Amino acid sequence: MNFPVDTITLFKSLISRSKKVLVTTHYNPDGDAVGASLALYHFLVKFGHQVDLIIPNDLPSFLKWMPGSEKLLIYNDNPETCNEIIHNAEVIFCLDFNALSRVRYYSDELSKATGFKVLIDHHLQPSDEFDLSLSEIKVSSTSELVYQLVSELSYEHLIDKPIAECLVVGIMTDTGSFSYSCDTPETFRIMASLIEKGAGIERIHRLVYDTYSESRMRLLGHCLSRRLKVIHELNTAYIWLSKDDLTEFNYQPGDTEGVVNYALSIENVSLAALFTERDDRIRISLRSKGNFSVNEFARLHFNGGGHRNAAGADSFVSLKETLDLFENIIAGYREQLNNNSF
Ligand code: 5GP
Ligand code: MN
């Protein structure tokens, strides 16, 4: 990808002199959020910067092996220290999210912070809260964008094994192990180069996907056998989980990652959703095939957002009311859902 020349010049000058730098990412950080952030962290450290990494809440256990994960500061665990870092940072890199509200707990702090805010992201509709925006919705992942940026800056030679591994995690998880958002040869050229840098794909895949706890696997079984509803006439399938379900299966953060994709895997299903009951909200994960935009759907009906085929949102009424509301809303999309081509 060709970045605007002035963006590259600005980037070069930003990283040229040692500074206090903050790298941060979105609430419930996923593989791409953590992968891109840790990769940028390792890269900036090579330039002698004093780099801090803040994530809003803990990362799922299947990402804890990642190189540098011990450096991650969890905002929730220590808000005072994190606020100090936020306010002292000269440059703030915001990775894998498109609006400050997505960090949830410290959006106001970020908004008040005087550091130069740089967005590196691939979500639709980036907000204008940043001083420099590197937003490219066509790439598979923010991790791919970080690779492209490093390459445009002519620093590809600085990508070592830890950076390569972090970037592979981001690209692998945001493409669902290369099953969507990856019909681009460039993604695979980058993967080839990351393998050359020492990232072992088999090993990383095993660490990310083959480390289910028994209770996580049984929770998946429960979702598919008892909590899946298929509405054939609307080409829609959804799964719901109550707080009691989560308790029964000893839910840990990350345990429902990927569950919504099983609903989408059903033949003819164009729209899939997962509803998870939390203490203060119902978390909604949406996925679609083809032209049906769950980004628009989430924005319009649940104040959420994301990508065309993967989005998230929250609902603040009960689980039952949320499911009824969802069924009512999708009835209005009958034509679109029945004529969706994929
Ligand atoms: P997930 O269902 O995996 O939580 O999220 C799917 C995609 O939508 C991710 O790319 C995520 O960053 C984005 N996303 C999730 N929740 C929200 C939300 O509440 N608002 C916006 N704008 N994007 C979201
Ligand atoms: Mn991403």
CSV table of N, CA and C in Angstrom, one decimal, residues 29-141:
chain,number,residue,atom,x,y,z
A,29,PRO,N,-9.4,-6.8,24.5
A,29,PRO,CA,-8.4,-6.9,23.4
A,29,PRO,C,-8.4,-8.3,22.8
A,30,ASP,N,-8.4,-8.4,21.5
A,30,ASP,CA,-8.4,-9.7,20.8
A,30,ASP,C,-7.0,-9.9,20.2
A,31,GLY,N,-6.8,-10.9,19.4
A,31,GLY,CA,-5.5,-11.3,18.9
A,31,GLY,C,-4.9,-10.1,18.1
A,32,ASP,N,-5.7,-9.4,17.3
A,32,ASP,CA,-5.1,-8.4,16.4
A,32,ASP,C,-4.8,-7.2,17.3
A,33,ALA,N,-5.6,-6.8,18.2
A,33,ALA,CA,-5.3,-5.7,19.1
A,33,ALA,C,-4.0,-5.9,19.9
A,34,VAL,N,-3.9,-7.1,20.4
A,34,VAL,CA,-2.7,-7.4,21.2
A,34,VAL,C,-1.5,-7.6,20.3
A,35,GLY,N,-1.7,-8.3,19.2
A,35,GLY,CA,-0.6,-8.5,18.2
A,35,GLY,C,0.0,-7.2,17.7
A,36,ALA,N,-0.9,-6.4,17.2
A,36,ALA,CA,-0.4,-5.1,16.6
A,36,ALA,C,0.3,-4.2,17.7
A,37,SER,N,-0.3,-4.2,18.9
A,37,SER,CA,0.2,-3.3,19.9
A,37,SER,C,1.6,-3.8,20.4
A,38,LEU,N,1.7,-5.1,20.6
A,38,LEU,CA,3.0,-5.7,21.0
A,38,LEU,C,4.1,-5.5,20.0
A,39,ALA,N,3.7,-5.7,18.7
A,39,ALA,CA,4.6,-5.6,17.6
A,39,ALA,C,5.1,-4.1,17.5
A,40,LEU,N,4.2,-3.2,17.7
A,40,LEU,CA,4.6,-1.8,17.6
A,40,LEU,C,5.5,-1.4,18.8
A,41,TYR,N,5.1,-2.0,20.0
A,41,TYR,CA,5.9,-1.9,21.2
A,41,TYR,C,7.4,-2.3,21.0
A,42,HIS,N,7.6,-3.5,20.5
A,42,HIS,CA,8.9,-4.0,20.2
A,42,HIS,C,9.7,-3.2,19.2
A,43,PHE,N,9.0,-2.7,18.3
A,43,PHE,CA,9.6,-1.9,17.2
A,43,PHE,C,10.0,-0.5,17.8
A,44,LEU,N,9.2,0.1,18.6
A,44,LEU,CA,9.5,1.4,19.1
A,44,LEU,C,10.7,1.4,20.1
A,45,VAL,N,10.7,0.3,20.9
A,45,VAL,CA,11.7,0.1,21.9
A,45,VAL,C,13.1,0.1,21.2
A,46,LYS,N,13.2,-0.4,20.0
A,46,LYS,CA,14.4,-0.5,19.2
A,46,LYS,C,14.9,0.9,18.9
A,47,PHE,N,14.0,1.9,19.0
A,47,PHE,CA,14.5,3.3,18.7
A,47,PHE,C,14.8,4.1,20.0
A,48,GLY,N,14.8,3.4,21.1
A,48,GLY,CA,15.2,4.0,22.3
A,48,GLY,C,14.1,4.7,23.0
A,49,HIS,N,12.8,4.5,22.6
A,49,HIS,CA,11.7,5.2,23.2
A,49,HIS,C,11.4,4.6,24.6
A,50,GLN,N,10.8,5.4,25.4
A,50,GLN,CA,10.3,4.8,26.7
A,50,GLN,C,8.8,4.5,26.4
A,51,VAL,N,8.6,3.2,26.2
A,51,VAL,CA,7.2,2.8,25.7
A,51,VAL,C,6.4,2.1,26.8
A,52,ASP,N,5.2,2.6,27.0
A,52,ASP,CA,4.2,1.9,27.9
A,52,ASP,C,3.1,1.4,27.0
A,53,LEU,N,2.5,0.3,27.5
A,53,LEU,CA,1.5,-0.4,26.8
A,53,LEU,C,0.3,-0.5,27.7
A,54,ILE,N,-0.8,0.1,27.4
A,54,ILE,CA,-2.0,-0.1,28.3
A,54,ILE,C,-3.1,-0.7,27.5
A,55,ILE,N,-3.7,-1.8,28.2
A,55,ILE,CA,-4.9,-2.4,27.6
A,55,ILE,C,-6.0,-2.2,28.7
A,56,PRO,N,-7.3,-2.0,28.2
A,56,PRO,CA,-8.4,-1.7,29.2
A,56,PRO,C,-8.6,-2.8,30.2
A,57,ASN,N,-8.7,-4.0,29.7
A,57,ASN,CA,-8.9,-5.1,30.7
A,57,ASN,C,-8.1,-6.3,30.2
A,58,ASP,N,-8.1,-7.4,31.0
A,58,ASP,CA,-7.1,-8.5,30.8
A,58,ASP,C,-7.3,-9.1,29.4
A,59,LEU,N,-6.3,-9.7,28.9
A,59,LEU,CA,-6.3,-10.4,27.6
A,59,LEU,C,-6.7,-11.9,27.9
A,60,PRO,N,-7.3,-12.5,26.8
A,60,PRO,CA,-7.6,-14.0,27.0
A,60,PRO,C,-6.4,-14.8,27.2
A,61,SER,N,-6.5,-15.9,27.9
A,61,SER,CA,-5.3,-16.7,28.3
A,61,SER,C,-4.6,-17.3,27.1
A,62,PHE,N,-5.3,-17.5,25.9
A,62,PHE,CA,-4.6,-18.0,24.8
A,62,PHE,C,-3.7,-17.0,24.1
A,63,LEU,N,-3.7,-15.8,24.6
A,63,LEU,CA,-2.7,-14.8,24.1
A,63,LEU,C,-1.6,-14.5,25.0
A,64,LYS,N,-1.6,-15.1,26.2
A,64,LYS,CA,-0.7,-14.8,27.2
A,64,LYS,C,0.8,-15.2,27.0
A,65,TRP,N,1.0,-16.1,26.0
A,65,TRP,CA,2.3,-16.6,25.6
A,65,TRP,C,3.0,-15.6,24.8
A,66,MET,N,2.3,-14.6,24.3
A,66,MET,CA,2.9,-13.7,23.2
A,66,MET,C,4.1,-12.9,23.7
A,67,PRO,N,5.1,-12.8,22.9
A,67,PRO,CA,6.3,-12.1,23.3
A,67,PRO,C,6.1,-10.7,23.8
A,68,GLY,N,6.4,-10.4,25.0
A,68,GLY,CA,6.2,-9.0,25.6
A,68,GLY,C,4.9,-8.9,26.3
A,69,SER,N,4.1,-9.9,26.4
A,69,SER,CA,2.8,-9.8,27.0
A,69,SER,C,2.9,-9.4,28.5
A,70,GLU,N,4.0,-9.7,29.1
A,70,GLU,CA,4.3,-9.3,30.5
A,70,GLU,C,4.4,-7.8,30.7
A,71,LYS,N,4.6,-7.1,29.6
A,71,LYS,CA,4.8,-5.6,29.6
A,71,LYS,C,3.4,-4.9,29.7
A,72,LEU,N,2.3,-5.7,29.3
A,72,LEU,CA,1.0,-5.0,29.2
A,72,LEU,C,0.5,-4.5,30.6
A,73,LEU,N,0.1,-3.3,30.7
A,73,LEU,CA,-0.5,-2.8,31.9
A,73,LEU,C,-2.0,-2.8,31.7
A,74,ILE,N,-2.7,-3.4,32.7
A,74,ILE,CA,-4.1,-3.5,32.6
A,74,ILE,C,-4.7,-2.3,33.3
A,75,TYR,N,-5.4,-1.4,32.6
A,75,TYR,CA,-5.9,-0.2,33.2
A,75,TYR,C,-6.8,-0.4,34.4
A,76,ASN,N,-7.6,-1.4,34.3
A,76,ASN,CA,-8.5,-1.7,35.4
A,76,ASN,C,-7.8,-2.1,36.7
A,77,ASP,N,-6.6,-2.7,36.6
A,77,ASP,CA,-5.9,-3.1,37.8
A,77,ASP,C,-5.2,-1.9,38.5
A,78,ASN,N,-4.9,-0.9,37.7
A,78,ASN,CA,-4.2,0.2,38.3
A,78,ASN,C,-4.4,1.6,37.6
A,79,PRO,N,-5.6,2.1,37.7
A,79,PRO,CA,-6.0,3.3,37.0
A,79,PRO,C,-5.1,4.5,37.3
A,80,GLU,N,-4.7,4.7,38.5
A,80,GLU,CA,-3.9,5.9,38.8
A,80,GLU,C,-2.6,5.9,38.0
A,81,THR,N,-1.8,4.8,38.1
A,81,THR,CA,-0.6,4.7,37.4
A,81,THR,C,-0.8,4.9,35.9
A,82,CYS,N,-1.9,4.3,35.4
A,82,CYS,CA,-2.2,4.4,33.9
A,82,CYS,C,-2.5,5.8,33.6
A,83,ASN,N,-3.3,6.5,34.4
A,83,ASN,CA,-3.7,7.9,34.1
A,83,ASN,C,-2.5,8.7,34.0
A,84,GLU,N,-1.5,8.5,34.9
A,84,GLU,CA,-0.3,9.3,34.9
A,84,GLU,C,0.5,9.0,33.6
A,85,ILE,N,0.5,7.8,33.2
A,85,ILE,CA,1.2,7.5,31.9
A,85,ILE,C,0.5,8.1,30.7
A,86,ILE,N,-0.8,8.1,30.8
A,86,ILE,CA,-1.6,8.7,29.7
A,86,ILE,C,-1.3,10.2,29.5
A,87,HIS,N,-1.2,10.8,30.7
A,87,HIS,CA,-1.1,12.3,30.7
A,87,HIS,C,0.4,12.7,30.4
A,88,ASN,N,1.3,11.8,30.7
A,88,ASN,CA,2.7,12.2,30.4
A,88,ASN,C,3.2,11.8,29.0
A,89,ALA,N,2.4,11.0,28.3
A,89,ALA,CA,2.9,10.5,27.0
A,89,ALA,C,3.0,11.7,26.0
A,90,GLU,N,4.1,11.6,25.3
A,90,GLU,CA,4.2,12.7,24.2
A,90,GLU,C,3.6,12.2,22.9
A,91,VAL,N,3.6,10.9,22.7
A,91,VAL,CA,2.9,10.3,21.5
A,91,VAL,C,2.0,9.2,22.0
A,92,ILE,N,0.8,9.1,21.5
A,92,ILE,CA,-0.1,8.0,21.9
A,92,ILE,C,-0.6,7.3,20.7
A,93,PHE,N,-0.2,6.1,20.5
A,93,PHE,CA,-0.6,5.2,19.4
A,93,PHE,C,-1.8,4.5,19.8
A,94,CYS,N,-2.9,4.7,19.0
A,94,CYS,CA,-4.2,4.0,19.3
A,94,CYS,C,-4.4,3.0,18.2
A,95,LEU,N,-4.3,1.7,18.6
A,95,LEU,CA,-4.3,0.6,17.6
A,95,LEU,C,-5.6,-0.2,17.7
A,96,ASP,N,-6.1,-0.5,16.5
A,96,ASP,CA,-7.2,-1.4,16.2
A,96,ASP,C,-8.5,-1.0,16.8
A,97,PHE,N,-8.7,0.3,16.9
A,97,PHE,CA,-10.0,0.9,17.2
A,97,PHE,C,-10.2,2.2,16.5
A,98,ASN,N,-11.5,2.6,16.3
A,98,ASN,CA,-11.8,3.8,15.5
A,98,ASN,C,-12.3,5.0,16.2
A,99,ALA,N,-12.5,4.8,17.6
A,99,ALA,CA,-13.0,6.0,18.3
A,99,ALA,C,-12.6,5.8,19.8
A,100,LEU,N,-12.3,6.9,20.4
A,100,LEU,CA,-11.7,6.8,21.8
A,100,LEU,C,-12.7,6.1,22.8
A,101,SER,N,-14.0,6.1,22.5
A,101,SER,CA,-14.9,5.5,23.4
A,101,SER,C,-14.6,3.9,23.5
A,102,ARG,N,-13.9,3.4,22.5
A,102,ARG,CA,-13.7,1.9,22.5
A,102,ARG,C,-12.8,1.4,23.5
A,103,VAL,N,-12.0,2.3,24.2
A,103,VAL,CA,-11.2,1.9,25.3
A,103,VAL,C,-12.0,1.8,26.6
A,104,ARG,N,-13.2,2.3,26.5
A,104,ARG,CA,-14.2,2.3,27.6
A,104,ARG,C,-13.8,3.0,28.9
A,105,TYR,N,-12.8,2.5,29.6
A,105,TYR,CA,-12.6,3.1,31.0
A,105,TYR,C,-11.8,4.4,30.9
A,106,TYR,N,-11.0,4.7,29.9
A,106,TYR,CA,-10.2,5.9,29.9
A,106,TYR,C,-10.3,6.7,28.7
A,107,SER,N,-11.5,6.7,28.1
A,107,SER,CA,-11.7,7.5,26.9
A,107,SER,C,-11.6,9.0,27.2
A,108,ASP,N,-12.1,9.4,28.4
A,108,ASP,CA,-12.0,10.8,28.8
A,108,ASP,C,-10.6,11.2,29.0
A,109,GLU,N,-9.8,10.3,29.7
A,109,GLU,CA,-8.4,10.6,29.9
A,109,GLU,C,-7.7,10.7,28.6
A,110,LEU,N,-8.0,9.9,27.7
A,110,LEU,CA,-7.3,9.9,26.4
A,110,LEU,C,-7.7,11.2,25.7
A,111,SER,N,-8.9,11.6,25.8
A,111,SER,CA,-9.4,12.7,25.1
A,111,SER,C,-8.8,14.0,25.7
A,112,LYS,N,-8.5,14.0,27.0
A,112,LYS,CA,-7.9,15.2,27.6
A,112,LYS,C,-6.4,15.2,27.4
A,113,ALA,N,-5.8,14.0,27.2
A,113,ALA,CA,-4.3,13.9,27.1
A,113,ALA,C,-3.8,14.8,26.0
A,114,THR,N,-2.6,15.4,26.2
A,114,THR,CA,-2.0,16.4,25.3
A,114,THR,C,-1.1,15.7,24.3
A,115,GLY,N,-0.7,14.5,24.5
A,115,GLY,CA,0.2,13.8,23.6
A,115,GLY,C,-0.4,13.7,22.2
A,116,PHE,N,0.5,13.6,21.2
A,116,PHE,CA,0.1,13.5,19.8
A,116,PHE,C,-0.5,12.2,19.5
A,117,LYS,N,-1.8,12.2,19.1
A,117,LYS,CA,-2.5,10.9,19.0
A,117,LYS,C,-2.5,10.4,17.5
A,118,VAL,N,-2.0,9.2,17.4
A,118,VAL,CA,-1.9,8.5,16.1
A,118,VAL,C,-2.8,7.3,16.1
A,119,LEU,N,-3.7,7.3,15.1
A,119,LEU,CA,-4.5,6.1,14.9
A,119,LEU,C,-3.9,5.2,13.9
A,120,ILE,N,-3.9,3.9,14.2
A,120,ILE,CA,-3.5,2.9,13.2
A,120,ILE,C,-4.6,1.8,13.3
A,121,ASP,N,-5.4,1.8,12.3
A,121,ASP,CA,-6.7,1.0,12.4
A,121,ASP,C,-7.2,0.5,11.1
A,122,HIS,N,-8.1,-0.5,11.1
A,122,HIS,CA,-8.8,-0.9,9.9
A,122,HIS,C,-10.3,-1.0,10.0
A,123,HIS,N,-10.9,-0.3,11.0
A,123,HIS,CA,-12.3,-0.3,11.1
A,123,HIS,C,-12.9,0.8,10.3
A,124,LEU,N,-14.2,0.6,9.9
A,124,LEU,CA,-14.9,1.6,9.2
A,124,LEU,C,-15.2,2.8,10.1
A,125,GLN,N,-15.5,4.0,9.4
A,125,GLN,CA,-15.8,5.2,10.1
A,125,GLN,C,-14.9,5.6,11.3
A,126,PRO,N,-13.6,5.9,11.0
A,126,PRO,CA,-12.8,6.4,12.0
A,126,PRO,C,-13.2,7.8,12.5
A,127,SER,N,-13.1,8.0,13.8
A,127,SER,CA,-13.6,9.3,14.3
A,127,SER,C,-12.4,10.4,14.0
A,128,ASP,N,-12.8,11.6,14.3
A,128,ASP,CA,-11.8,12.7,14.0
A,128,ASP,C,-11.0,13.1,15.3
A,129,GLU,N,-10.9,12.2,16.3
A,129,GLU,CA,-10.3,12.5,17.6
A,129,GLU,C,-8.8,12.4,17.5
A,130,PHE,N,-8.2,12.1,16.4
A,130,PHE,CA,-6.8,11.8,16.3
A,130,PHE,C,-6.0,12.9,15.6
A,131,ASP,N,-4.7,13.1,15.9
A,131,ASP,CA,-3.9,14.1,15.2
A,131,ASP,C,-3.4,13.5,13.9
A,132,LEU,N,-3.2,12.2,13.8
A,132,LEU,CA,-2.8,11.6,12.6
A,132,LEU,C,-3.5,10.3,12.4
A,133,SER,N,-4.1,10.1,11.3
A,133,SER,CA,-4.9,8.8,11.1
A,133,SER,C,-4.4,8.0,10.0
A,134,LEU,N,-4.0,6.8,10.4
A,134,LEU,CA,-3.6,5.8,9.4
A,134,LEU,C,-4.7,4.7,9.5
A,135,SER,N,-5.8,5.0,8.7
A,135,SER,CA,-6.9,4.1,8.7
A,135,SER,C,-7.1,3.5,7.3
A,136,GLU,N,-7.1,2.2,7.3
A,136,GLU,CA,-7.2,1.5,6.0
A,136,GLU,C,-8.1,0.3,6.1
A,137,ILE,N,-9.3,0.4,5.6
A,137,ILE,CA,-10.3,-0.6,5.9
A,137,ILE,C,-10.1,-1.9,5.0
A,138,LYS,N,-9.2,-1.7,4.0
A,138,LYS,CA,-9.1,-2.9,3.0
A,138,LYS,C,-8.1,-3.9,3.6
A,139,VAL,N,-7.3,-3.6,4.6
A,139,VAL,CA,-6.4,-4.6,5.0
A,139,VAL,C,-7.1,-5.6,6.0
A,140,SER,N,-6.4,-6.8,6.1
A,140,SER,CA,-7.0,-7.9,6.9
A,140,SER,C,-7.1,-7.5,8.3
A,141,SER,N,-6.2,-6.7,8.8
A,141,SER,CA,-6.0,-6.5,10.2
A,141,SER,C,-5.1,-5.3,10.5
